[in-house]
Amino acid sequence: MSESALSSVISCTTSFEAWDALEKLFSSQSQARTLQLRMQLQTSKKNASSVSEYFVKMKCIADNLSATGNPITEEDLLLYLLAGIGSDYDPVVVNVTARTDNLTLHEVYALLLNHESRMEQLAATTNIDTQTGINVNYAQIGQNQKGPGGRGSGFGVNRGYHRGRGRWRSNTGRNNGKPTCQICNKYGHATSVCCYRFSQEISNKNTNNQT
């Protein structure tokens, strides 16, 4: 005997009083359990669960109610099921509630499964279309960045860069602003520091070029 049952009969002086106390105890526990299960049926929602998971959950609660001696009708279970299925399944709910003939619980379950499968197919198709659109956009961007001859214009002549030996190199000019020597005609140093400034051969050559 449990502690709660023992505490209920410990003050009883006759067996009749003890049995009566136990009956009231278990009756109140059964009533509380029934109310708890009914509340679960009324407040249960499908949310992120699948249709099959939601259906099994609701059916299990209904079976537990039957075990307490307070079964609910299939029609009531169907109403609880549709009430918590969610707005995504409104087409099925409208279809079922608008019918003049009564559908069984398992017939409605089949309709919900079909609708779930249809939504999954549509979602998969939408994802494929979205990915295809992204790929097309990237392809168009790549084509727009190509100039004449198929060369990319993102870093082309207009920006002063070109490819050479696998690296980007600047073609803004070889001397990069350095002076060109008037004696030897080489860039990179001024005339005043040219090593040929006292060379007679270079001087004569420059004179001949000027004439």
C-alpha angles and dihedrals in degrees: 000000000000122000092249092052092045092051089052095056102032093094095044116111098193135042090241091059090047094052091045091052092049091049092053091046095053092040092057091046091050091050092050090049091050092051091048093053093046090052089052090054092050097046103036115116131190095223109153095347121110120252091253093050092048093047093050090049093052093044091051092053090050091050091051089052090054089052090058090056093254107100122178126221122257089244091057091048089050091053092050090048094053093043092062101035095096136238093283087074097048092117090061093044092051091047094051097044093046095053120105093209120068118245121210122243092254092048090056089046089056091051091052092050091051092050091049091051091049093052091050091052092050091048091051091049091049091052091051092049091048093051091047090052091051091051091049091051092052090049091051091049089052092051092048091054092056118094131196113322092023094282118143115256095197090088101010137124093302091064096041098247135111139171119262126167092342096305136092112252131182119242097187090124138303099249095051089207096312118140124256117230114240092207104052097015091232123132127230102061141052126250092250093065099038113129089217096055091106095039112117093202093057091044092053091047093053090047092053091048091053092051 
